[in-house]
mmCIF file of N, CA and C in Angstrom:
data_model
loop_
_atom_site.group_PDB
_atom_site.id
_atom_site.type_symbol
_atom_site.label_atom_id
_atom_site.label_comp_id
_atom_site.label_asym_id
_atom_site.label_seq_id
_atom_site.Cartn_x
_atom_site.Cartn_y
_atom_site.Cartn_z
ATOM 1 N N GLY R 1 92.255 17.677 133.736
ATOM 2 C CA GLY R 1 92.084 17.265 135.160
ATOM 3 C C GLY R 1 90.518 16.957 135.355
ATOM 4 N N GLN R 2 90.239 17.043 136.357
ATOM 5 C CA GLN R 2 88.875 16.460 136.711
ATOM 6 C C GLN R 2 88.713 17.228 137.721
ATOM 7 N N SER R 3 87.036 17.704 137.953
ATOM 8 C CA SER R 3 86.541 19.054 138.566
ATOM 9 C C SER R 3 85.455 18.170 139.477
ATOM 10 N N ALA R 4 85.152 18.369 140.683
ATOM 11 C CA ALA R 4 84.120 18.343 141.525
ATOM 12 C C ALA R 4 83.376 19.280 142.042
ATOM 13 N N ALA R 5 82.036 19.448 142.428
ATOM 14 C CA ALA R 5 81.414 20.742 143.231
ATOM 15 C C ALA R 5 81.021 19.577 144.730
ATOM 16 N N ALA R 6 81.433 20.530 145.616
ATOM 17 C CA ALA R 6 81.952 19.835 147.071
ATOM 18 C C ALA R 6 80.960 20.877 147.982
ATOM 19 N N GLY R 7 80.277 20.370 148.676
ATOM 20 C CA GLY R 7 79.462 21.362 149.662
ATOM 21 C C GLY R 7 79.590 20.494 151.277
ATOM 22 N N ALA R 8 78.943 21.248 151.803
ATOM 23 C CA ALA R 8 78.593 20.784 152.788
ATOM 24 C C ALA R 8 78.517 19.649 153.699
ATOM 25 N N ALA R 9 79.216 19.196 154.828
ATOM 26 C CA ALA R 9 78.450 17.916 154.958
ATOM 27 C C ALA R 9 77.208 17.470 154.975
ATOM 28 N N GLY R 10 76.288 18.058 155.221
ATOM 29 C CA GLY R 10 75.151 17.850 155.129
ATOM 30 C C GLY R 10 74.434 18.220 153.634
ATOM 31 N N ALA R 11 75.138 18.626 153.144
ATOM 32 C CA ALA R 11 74.016 18.825 151.438
ATOM 33 C C ALA R 11 74.022 17.485 151.067
ATOM 34 N N THR R 12 72.999 17.197 150.398
ATOM 35 C CA THR R 12 72.500 16.059 149.362
ATOM 36 C C THR R 12 72.661 16.160 148.051
ATOM 37 N N SER R 13 72.589 17.567 147.732
ATOM 38 C CA SER R 13 72.638 17.376 146.038
ATOM 39 C C SER R 13 73.027 19.035 145.586
ATOM 40 N N PHE R 14 73.486 19.280 144.697
ATOM 41 C CA PHE R 14 73.613 20.738 143.819
ATOM 42 C C PHE R 14 72.884 21.093 142.849
ATOM 43 N N ASP R 15 72.256 22.346 143.017
ATOM 44 C CA ASP R 15 71.297 22.587 142.622
ATOM 45 C C ASP R 15 71.632 23.725 141.300
ATOM 46 N N PHE R 16 71.953 22.703 139.911
ATOM 47 C CA PHE R 16 72.168 23.381 138.667
ATOM 48 C C PHE R 16 71.843 24.921 137.993
ATOM 49 N N ASP R 17 70.315 24.817 139.040
ATOM 50 C CA ASP R 17 69.116 26.028 138.417
ATOM 51 C C ASP R 17 69.638 27.423 138.814
ATOM 52 N N ARG R 18 70.015 27.509 140.512
ATOM 53 C CA ARG R 18 70.288 28.684 140.911
ATOM 54 C C ARG R 18 71.632 28.934 140.804
ATOM 55 N N GLU R 19 71.718 30.615 140.723
ATOM 56 C CA GLU R 19 73.079 31.516 140.698
ATOM 57 C C GLU R 19 73.632 31.114 142.418
ATOM 58 N N TYR R 20 74.987 31.302 141.996
ATOM 59 C CA TYR R 20 76.004 31.459 142.837
ATOM 60 C C TYR R 20 76.588 32.355 143.040
ATOM 61 N N LEU R 21 77.155 33.286 144.124
ATOM 62 C CA LEU R 21 78.022 34.502 143.651
ATOM 63 C C LEU R 21 79.177 33.832 144.053
ATOM 64 N N THR R 22 80.611 34.433 143.565
ATOM 65 C CA THR R 22 81.884 33.852 143.512
ATOM 66 C C THR R 22 82.273 34.025 144.924
ATOM 67 N N ALA R 23 83.551 33.593 145.343
ATOM 68 C CA ALA R 23 84.326 34.580 146.374
ATOM 69 C C ALA R 23 85.466 33.866 146.296
ATOM 70 N N ASP R 24 86.505 34.141 146.320
ATOM 71 C CA ASP R 24 88.056 34.406 146.485
ATOM 72 C C ASP R 24 88.262 33.207 147.720
ATOM 73 N N GLU R 25 87.501 33.273 148.865
ATOM 74 C CA GLU R 25 87.840 32.092 149.822
ATOM 75 C C GLU R 25 86.319 32.203 150.744
ATOM 76 N N LEU R 26 86.128 30.923 151.077
ATOM 77 C CA LEU R 26 85.128 30.281 151.938
ATOM 78 C C LEU R 26 85.705 31.296 153.423
ATOM 79 N N VAL R 27 84.478 31.367 153.857
ATOM 80 C CA VAL R 27 84.256 32.347 155.490
ATOM 81 C C VAL R 27 83.473 31.714 156.256
ATOM 82 N N ASP R 28 83.727 32.562 157.208
ATOM 83 C CA ASP R 28 83.771 31.280 158.704
ATOM 84 C C ASP R 28 82.130 31.783 158.630
ATOM 85 N N THR R 29 81.293 30.941 158.910
ATOM 86 C CA THR R 29 79.956 30.514 159.348
ATOM 87 C C THR R 29 79.353 31.562 160.146
ATOM 88 N N SER R 30 78.353 32.359 159.849
ATOM 89 C CA SER R 30 77.545 33.096 160.317
ATOM 90 C C SER R 30 76.098 33.359 160.045
ATOM 91 N N ALA R 31 75.418 34.467 160.776
ATOM 92 C CA ALA R 31 73.959 34.519 160.688
ATOM 93 C C ALA R 31 73.693 34.616 159.255
ATOM 94 N N GLU R 32 74.121 35.602 158.465
ATOM 95 C CA GLU R 32 74.474 36.029 156.920
ATOM 96 C C GLU R 32 74.932 34.855 156.066
ATOM 97 N N MET R 33 75.955 33.437 156.608
ATOM 98 C CA MET R 33 76.532 32.889 156.025
ATOM 99 C C MET R 33 76.341 31.409 156.620
ATOM 100 N N PRO R 34 75.061 31.024 157.076
ATOM 101 C CA PRO R 34 75.007 29.560 157.611
ATOM 102 C C PRO R 34 76.137 28.357 156.742
ATOM 103 N N ALA R 35 76.027 27.490 158.143
ATOM 104 C CA ALA R 35 76.702 26.143 157.560
ATOM 105 C C ALA R 35 75.726 25.620 156.464
ATOM 106 N N GLY R 36 76.596 25.424 155.652
ATOM 107 C CA GLY R 36 75.619 24.534 154.388
ATOM 108 C C GLY R 36 75.855 25.415 153.233
ATOM 109 N N SER R 37 75.599 26.776 153.257
ATOM 110 C CA SER R 37 75.559 27.659 152.328
ATOM 111 C C SER R 37 76.765 27.949 151.485
ATOM 112 N N GLN R 38 78.217 27.278 151.580
ATOM 113 C CA GLN R 38 78.761 27.663 150.485
ATOM 114 C C GLN R 38 79.335 26.471 149.776
ATOM 115 N N TRP R 39 80.090 26.693 148.616
ATOM 116 C CA TRP R 39 80.203 25.388 147.864
ATOM 117 C C TRP R 39 81.222 25.604 147.563
ATOM 118 N N ALA R 40 82.324 24.645 146.899
ATOM 119 C CA ALA R 40 83.605 24.762 146.320
ATOM 120 C C ALA R 40 83.890 24.371 145.122
ATOM 121 N N TYR R 41 83.898 24.873 143.835
ATOM 122 C CA TYR R 41 84.469 24.307 142.906
ATOM 123 C C TYR R 41 85.806 23.584 142.450
ATOM 124 N N VAL R 42 86.436 22.360 142.565
ATOM 125 C CA VAL R 42 87.492 22.220 142.911
ATOM 126 C C VAL R 42 87.993 21.651 141.963
ATOM 127 N N ILE R 43 89.125 21.871 141.255
ATOM 128 C CA ILE R 43 89.787 21.533 139.839
ATOM 129 C C ILE R 43 90.977 20.632 140.151
ATOM 130 N N PHE R 44 91.217 19.128 140.141
ATOM 131 C CA PHE R 44 92.084 18.891 140.194
ATOM 132 C C PHE R 44 93.133 18.624 139.225
ATOM 133 N N GLU R 45 94.463 18.293 139.727
ATOM 134 C CA GLU R 45 95.699 18.285 138.580
ATOM 135 C C GLU R 45 95.593 16.678 137.901
ATOM 136 N N ARG R 46 95.006 16.004 138.288
ATOM 137 C CA ARG R 46 94.905 14.422 137.816
ATOM 138 C C ARG R 46 93.431 14.257 138.124
ATOM 139 N N ALA R 47 93.070 12.874 137.452
ATOM 140 C CA ALA R 47 91.553 12.537 137.827
ATOM 141 C C ALA R 47 91.765 11.885 139.181
ATOM 142 N N VAL R 48 90.471 11.834 139.729
ATOM 143 C CA VAL R 48 90.514 11.409 141.004
ATOM 144 C C VAL R 48 89.261 9.920 141.200
ATOM 145 N N THR R 49 89.400 9.053 141.611
ATOM 146 C CA THR R 49 88.247 8.474 141.651
ATOM 147 C C THR R 49 88.004 8.411 143.044
ATOM 148 N N ALA R 50 86.525 8.494 143.072
ATOM 149 C CA ALA R 50 85.810 8.762 144.317
ATOM 150 C C ALA R 50 84.768 8.365 144.227
ATOM 151 N N PRO R 51 83.813 7.631 144.733
ATOM 152 C CA PRO R 51 82.261 7.157 144.689
ATOM 153 C C PRO R 51 81.165 8.443 144.987
ATOM 154 N N ALA R 52 80.534 8.587 144.408
ATOM 155 C CA ALA R 52 79.508 9.591 144.489
ATOM 156 C C ALA R 52 79.098 10.099 146.128
ATOM 157 N N LYS R 53 78.955 11.010 146.749
ATOM 158 C CA LYS R 53 78.724 11.304 147.850
ATOM 159 C C LYS R 53 80.108 11.487 148.905
ATOM 160 N N SER R 54 81.159 10.924 148.006
ATOM 161 C CA SER R 54 82.159 10.275 148.992
ATOM 162 C C SER R 54 82.586 11.836 149.866
ATOM 163 N N LEU R 55 83.260 11.680 150.799
ATOM 164 C CA LEU R 55 83.689 13.136 151.946
ATOM 165 C C LEU R 55 85.004 13.486 151.173
ATOM 166 N N LEU R 56 85.091 14.447 150.597
ATOM 167 C CA LEU R 56 86.454 14.928 150.331
ATOM 168 C C LEU R 56 87.086 15.501 151.340
ATOM 169 N N ILE R 57 88.634 15.891 151.664
ATOM 170 C CA ILE R 57 88.993 16.607 152.796
ATOM 171 C C ILE R 57 90.106 16.781 151.655
ATOM 172 N N GLY R 58 90.442 17.981 152.131
ATOM 173 C CA GLY R 58 91.875 18.569 151.329
ATOM 174 C C GLY R 58 92.595 19.394 152.216
ATOM 175 N N SER R 59 93.734 19.105 152.313
ATOM 176 C CA SER R 59 94.779 19.394 153.091
ATOM 177 C C SER R 59 96.319 20.141 152.428
ATOM 178 N N VAL R 60 96.855 20.709 153.137
ATOM 179 C CA VAL R 60 98.217 21.488 152.767
ATOM 180 C C VAL R 60 99.063 20.291 152.906
ATOM 181 N N LEU R 61 99.644 19.769 151.957
ATOM 182 C CA LEU R 61 100.915 18.558 152.253
ATOM 183 C C LEU R 61 102.482 19.223 152.286
ATOM 184 N N ASP R 62 102.636 20.621 151.814
ATOM 185 C CA ASP R 62 103.551 21.208 151.974
ATOM 186 C C ASP R 62 104.531 21.746 153.529
ATOM 187 N N THR R 63 103.836 21.380 154.337
ATOM 188 C CA THR R 63 104.392 21.689 155.467
ATOM 189 C C THR R 63 104.565 20.957 156.176
ATOM 190 N N ASP R 64 105.877 21.569 157.167
ATOM 191 C CA ASP R 64 105.948 20.429 158.021
ATOM 192 C C ASP R 64 105.139 19.853 158.763
ATOM 193 N N VAL R 65 105.257 18.249 159.145
ATOM 194 C CA VAL R 65 104.556 17.758 159.318
ATOM 195 C C VAL R 65 104.719 17.750 161.485
ATOM 196 N N HIS R 66 105.726 18.022 161.446
ATOM 197 C CA HIS R 66 105.819 18.324 163.082
ATOM 198 C C HIS R 66 105.708 19.724 163.473
ATOM 199 N N ALA R 67 104.776 20.393 162.467
ATOM 200 C CA ALA R 67 104.448 21.786 163.030
ATOM 201 C C ALA R 67 102.913 21.389 163.721
ATOM 202 N N ASN R 68 102.903 22.535 164.940
ATOM 203 C CA ASN R 68 101.628 22.507 165.711
ATOM 204 C C ASN R 68 100.785 23.117 164.961
ATOM 205 N N LYS R 69 100.175 22.755 164.106
ATOM 206 C CA LYS R 69 99.423 23.612 162.997
ATOM 207 C C LYS R 69 98.180 22.361 162.444
ATOM 208 N N CYS R 70 97.092 23.190 161.767
ATOM 209 C CA CYS R 70 96.160 22.108 160.980
ATOM 210 C C CYS R 70 96.181 21.969 159.894
ATOM 211 N N ARG R 71 96.613 21.072 159.273
ATOM 212 C CA ARG R 71 96.854 20.851 157.838
ATOM 213 C C ARG R 71 95.818 20.980 157.014
ATOM 214 N N ILE R 72 94.118 20.792 157.767
ATOM 215 C CA ILE R 72 93.309 20.570 156.835
ATOM 216 C C ILE R 72 92.409 21.711 156.484
ATOM 217 N N VAL R 73 92.092 21.969 155.067
ATOM 218 C CA VAL R 73 91.935 23.356 153.924
ATOM 219 C C VAL R 73 90.064 23.221 154.084
ATOM 220 N N LEU R 74 89.697 22.208 153.678
ATOM 221 C CA LEU R 74 88.473 22.182 153.453
ATOM 222 C C LEU R 74 87.922 20.586 153.670
ATOM 223 N N SER R 75 86.625 20.556 153.922
ATOM 224 C CA SER R 75 86.030 19.142 153.670
ATOM 225 C C SER R 75 84.234 19.474 153.017
ATOM 226 N N GLY R 76 84.305 18.301 152.875
ATOM 227 C CA GLY R 76 82.733 18.300 151.844
ATOM 228 C C GLY R 76 82.334 17.086 150.798
ATOM 229 N N ARG R 77 81.163 16.814 150.789
ATOM 230 C CA ARG R 77 80.852 15.951 149.824
ATOM 231 C C ARG R 77 81.035 16.156 148.568
ATOM 232 N N VAL R 78 81.285 15.184 147.691
ATOM 233 C CA VAL R 78 81.487 15.418 146.394
ATOM 234 C C VAL R 78 79.830 14.981 146.027
ATOM 235 N N LEU R 79 79.534 16.310 145.572
ATOM 236 C CA LEU R 79 77.734 16.057 145.031
ATOM 237 C C LEU R 79 77.787 15.920 143.548
ATOM 238 N N SER R 80 78.816 16.429 142.547
ATOM 239 C CA SER R 80 78.786 16.400 141.208
ATOM 240 C C SER R 80 80.095 16.674 140.916
ATOM 241 N N THR R 81 80.010 15.669 139.568
ATOM 242 C CA THR R 81 81.787 16.259 139.135
ATOM 243 C C THR R 81 81.212 16.626 137.723
ATOM 244 N N ILE R 82 82.531 17.207 137.072
ATOM 245 C CA ILE R 82 82.481 18.200 136.099
ATOM 246 C C ILE R 82 83.722 17.944 135.351
ATOM 247 N N ASP R 83 83.752 18.014 133.816
ATOM 248 C CA ASP R 83 84.735 18.045 133.180
ATOM 249 C C ASP R 83 85.189 19.041 133.149
ATOM 250 N N PRO R 84 86.598 19.754 133.280
ATOM 251 C CA PRO R 84 86.659 21.100 133.166
ATOM 252 C C PRO R 84 86.966 21.419 131.677
ATOM 253 N N ASN R 85 87.084 20.818 131.065
ATOM 254 C CA ASN R 85 87.323 20.652 129.431
ATOM 255 C C ASN R 85 86.227 20.580 128.569
ATOM 256 N N ASN R 86 85.162 20.310 129.346
ATOM 257 C CA ASN R 86 83.935 20.583 128.400
ATOM 258 C C ASN R 86 83.300 21.757 129.086
ATOM 259 N N LYS R 87 83.126 22.512 128.153
ATOM 260 C CA LYS R 87 82.500 24.014 128.292
ATOM 261 C C LYS R 87 80.888 23.529 128.102
ATOM 262 N N GLU R 88 80.138 23.032 127.750
ATOM 263 C CA GLU R 88 78.736 22.681 127.882
ATOM 264 C C GLU R 88 78.410 22.375 129.573
ATOM 265 N N GLU R 89 79.521 21.152 130.061
ATOM 266 C CA GLU R 89 79.473 21.119 131.262
ATOM 267 C C GLU R 89 79.408 22.311 132.363
ATOM 268 N N VAL R 90 80.714 22.818 131.750
ATOM 269 C CA VAL R 90 81.182 23.789 132.515
ATOM 270 C C VAL R 90 80.050 25.533 132.775
ATOM 271 N N GLY R 91 79.439 25.292 131.825
ATOM 272 C CA GLY R 91 78.386 26.144 131.864
ATOM 273 C C GLY R 91 77.190 25.984 131.961
ATOM 274 N N ARG R 92 77.048 24.834 132.561
ATOM 275 C CA ARG R 92 76.115 24.784 133.230
ATOM 276 C C ARG R 92 75.817 25.229 135.078
ATOM 277 N N LEU R 93 77.315 25.437 135.672
ATOM 278 C CA LEU R 93 77.130 26.169 136.494
ATOM 279 C C LEU R 93 77.082 27.918 136.689
ATOM 280 N N ARG R 94 75.977 27.901 137.147
ATOM 281 C CA ARG R 94 75.648 29.848 137.083
ATOM 282 C C ARG R 94 76.501 30.394 138.443
ATOM 283 N N VAL R 95 77.666 30.713 137.976
ATOM 284 C CA VAL R 95 78.639 31.397 139.137
ATOM 285 C C VAL R 95 78.768 33.027 138.160
ATOM 286 N N PHE R 96 78.369 34.127 139.325
ATOM 287 C CA PHE R 96 78.207 35.430 139.135
ATOM 288 C C PHE R 96 79.434 36.080 140.136
ATOM 289 N N LYS R 97 79.691 37.046 139.649
ATOM 290 C CA LYS R 97 80.398 37.768 140.199
ATOM 291 C C LYS R 97 79.744 39.304 139.930
ATOM 292 N N ASN R 98 79.911 40.147 141.559
ATOM 293 C CA ASN R 98 79.334 41.253 141.559
ATOM 294 C C ASN R 98 80.381 42.209 140.546
ATOM 295 N N LYS R 99 80.062 43.145 139.700
ATOM 296 C CA LYS R 99 80.991 43.879 139.228
ATOM 297 C C LYS R 99 80.227 45.718 139.304
ATOM 298 N N GLN R 100 81.241 46.820 139.191
ATOM 299 C CA GLN R 100 80.916 47.809 139.164
ATOM 300 C C GLN R 100 81.483 48.891 138.118
ATOM 301 N N LYS R 101 80.826 49.613 137.848
ATOM 302 C CA LYS R 101 81.734 50.508 136.953
ATOM 303 C C LYS R 101 80.973 52.044 137.561
ATOM 304 N N VAL R 102 82.270 53.376 137.517
ATOM 305 C CA VAL R 102 82.052 54.161 138.396
ATOM 306 C C VAL R 102 82.284 55.525 137.220
ATOM 307 N N GLY R 103 80.956 56.191 137.285
ATOM 308 C CA GLY R 103 81.402 57.414 136.143
ATOM 309 C C GLY R 103 80.368 58.698 136.953
ATOM 310 N N ALA R 104 80.746 59.752 135.671
ATOM 311 C CA ALA R 104 79.882 60.866 136.592
ATOM 312 C C ALA R 104 78.725 61.391 135.346
ATOM 313 N N ILE R 105 78.033 62.038 136.215
ATOM 314 C CA ILE R 105 76.780 62.525 135.135
ATOM 315 C C ILE R 105 77.009 63.843 134.349
ATOM 316 N N LYS R 106 77.453 63.547 133.219
ATOM 317 C CA LYS R 106 77.324 65.015 132.821
ATOM 318 C C LYS R 106 76.136 65.955 132.442
ATOM 319 N N ARG R 107 75.115 65.375 132.206
ATOM 320 C CA ARG R 107 73.989 65.903 131.669
ATOM 321 C C ARG R 107 72.669 65.072 131.754
ATOM 322 N N VAL R 108 71.471 65.589 132.776
ATOM 323 C CA VAL R 108 70.182 64.746 132.556
ATOM 324 C C VAL R 108 69.420 65.276 131.404
ATOM 325 N N VAL R 109 69.159 64.195 130.589
ATOM 326 C CA VAL R 109 68.077 64.484 129.377
ATOM 327 C C VAL R 109 66.799 64.669 129.783
ATOM 328 N N ASP R 110 66.077 63.724 130.677
ATOM 329 C CA ASP R 110 64.715 63.165 131.043
ATOM 330 C C ASP R 110 64.992 62.385 132.567
ATOM 331 N N GLU R 111 63.797 62.316 132.789
ATOM 332 C CA GLU R 111 63.720 61.309 134.276
ATOM 333 C C GLU R 111 64.286 60.046 134.103
ATOM 334 N N HIS R 112 64.239 59.549 132.893
ATOM 335 C CA HIS R 112 64.942 58.351 132.215
ATOM 336 C C HIS R 112 66.297 58.432 131.589
ATOM 337 N N THR R 113 66.735 59.528 131.294
ATOM 338 C CA THR R 113 67.985 59.390 130.333
ATOM 339 C C THR R 113 68.980 60.317 131.126
ATOM 340 N N VAL R 114 70.811 59.760 131.225
ATOM 341 C CA VAL R 114 71.377 60.506 131.350
ATOM 342 C C VAL R 114 72.649 60.802 130.606
ATOM 343 N N ILE R 115 73.203 62.025 130.406
ATOM 344 C CA ILE R 115 74.301 61.612 129.699
ATOM 345 C C ILE R 115 75.572 61.482 130.496
ATOM 346 N N GLY R 116 76.469 60.320 130.867
ATOM 347 C CA GLY R 116 77.776 60.236 131.842
ATOM 348 C C GLY R 116 78.778 60.790 131.011
ATOM 349 N N LYS R 117 79.846 60.320 131.576
ATOM 350 C CA LYS R 117 81.313 60.077 131.251
ATOM 351 C C LYS R 117 81.995 59.638 132.193
ATOM 352 N N ASP R 118 83.235 59.361 131.862
ATOM 353 C CA ASP R 118 84.202 58.080 132.602
ATOM 354 C C ASP R 118 83.940 56.981 133.011
ATOM 355 N N LEU R 119 82.832 56.357 131.978
ATOM 356 C CA LEU R 119 82.167 55.318 132.729
ATOM 357 C C LEU R 119 83.062 54.033 131.862
ATOM 358 N N PHE R 120 83.104 54.639 130.419
ATOM 359 C CA PHE R 120 83.685 53.380 129.691
ATOM 360 C C PHE R 120 85.206 53.852 128.888
ATOM 361 N N LYS R 121 85.779 53.033 128.501
ATOM 362 C CA LYS R 121 87.324 53.254 127.600
ATOM 363 C C LYS R 121 86.408 54.031 126.142
ATOM 364 N N LYS R 122 87.222 54.256 125.230
ATOM 365 C CA LYS R 122 87.039 54.397 123.925
ATOM 366 C C LYS R 122 86.644 53.120 123.334
ATOM 367 N N GLU R 123 87.136 52.306 123.626
ATOM 368 C CA GLU R 123 87.336 51.128 122.788
ATOM 369 C C GLU R 123 86.612 50.125 122.917
ATOM 370 N N THR R 124 85.710 50.314 124.525
ATOM 371 C CA THR R 124 84.726 49.130 125.137
ATOM 372 C C THR R 124 83.564 49.265 124.105
ATOM 373 N N ASP R 125 83.177 48.148 124.034
ATOM 374 C CA ASP R 125 81.925 47.892 123.327
ATOM 375 C C ASP R 125 80.888 48.074 124.596
ATOM 376 N N ILE R 126 80.133 48.936 124.231
ATOM 377 C CA ILE R 126 79.006 48.913 124.882
ATOM 378 C C ILE R 126 77.639 48.374 125.036
ATOM 379 N N THR R 127 77.706 47.769 123.819
ATOM 380 C CA THR R 127 76.225 47.204 123.792
ATOM 381 C C THR R 127 75.546 45.809 124.459
ATOM 382 N N LYS R 128 77.225 45.290 125.197
ATOM 383 C CA LYS R 128 77.025 44.219 126.149
ATOM 384 C C LYS R 128 76.525 45.182 127.543
ATOM 385 N N PHE R 129 76.209 46.321 127.759
ATOM 386 C CA PHE R 129 75.863 47.019 129.020
ATOM 387 C C PHE R 129 74.629 47.594 128.509
ATOM 388 N N LEU R 130 74.165 48.056 127.225
ATOM 389 C CA LEU R 130 73.227 48.136 127.098
ATOM 390 C C LEU R 130 71.949 47.809 127.838
ATOM 391 N N ASN R 131 70.834 48.193 128.260
ATOM 392 C CA ASN R 131 69.426 47.664 129.342
ATOM 393 C C ASN R 131 69.502 47.001 130.498
ATOM 394 N N LEU R 132 71.005 47.276 130.790
ATOM 395 C CA LEU R 132 71.031 46.728 132.200
ATOM 396 C C LEU R 132 70.576 47.910 133.474
ATOM 397 N N LYS R 133 70.173 46.963 134.903
ATOM 398 C CA LYS R 133 69.553 47.961 135.927
ATOM 399 C C LYS R 133 70.840 48.927 136.262
ATOM 400 N N VAL R 134 70.597 50.274 136.650
ATOM 401 C CA VAL R 134 71.223 51.086 137.101
ATOM 402 C C VAL R 134 70.958 51.468 138.408
#
């Protein structure tokens, strides 16, 4: 399939140098989330031919057409295309997800070091977590 990064109607480009927080769904606009601040990475089942900056409108097609419901689920401009099978292209997307691990402090060694417990499983490779901010 092909994929596209779609933004708000007023957006004119996608900044691949910024980091973007992933979300499970688009949220209503607000002071914290103004119009144009959300992006969608859409993967199509089949290749779609569309000119650059064209308007993308997504709708639900498996509902009753006679029902009194809005079937539009998203709209925005196609600002960039990415081949989801090309790891280098997908790697250009700097998307992250906030995660947290919870444990308990067993002992304070000094002002910079603590001994913790219940933070990792026995088989976890803790080298991935070394020197992270706490």
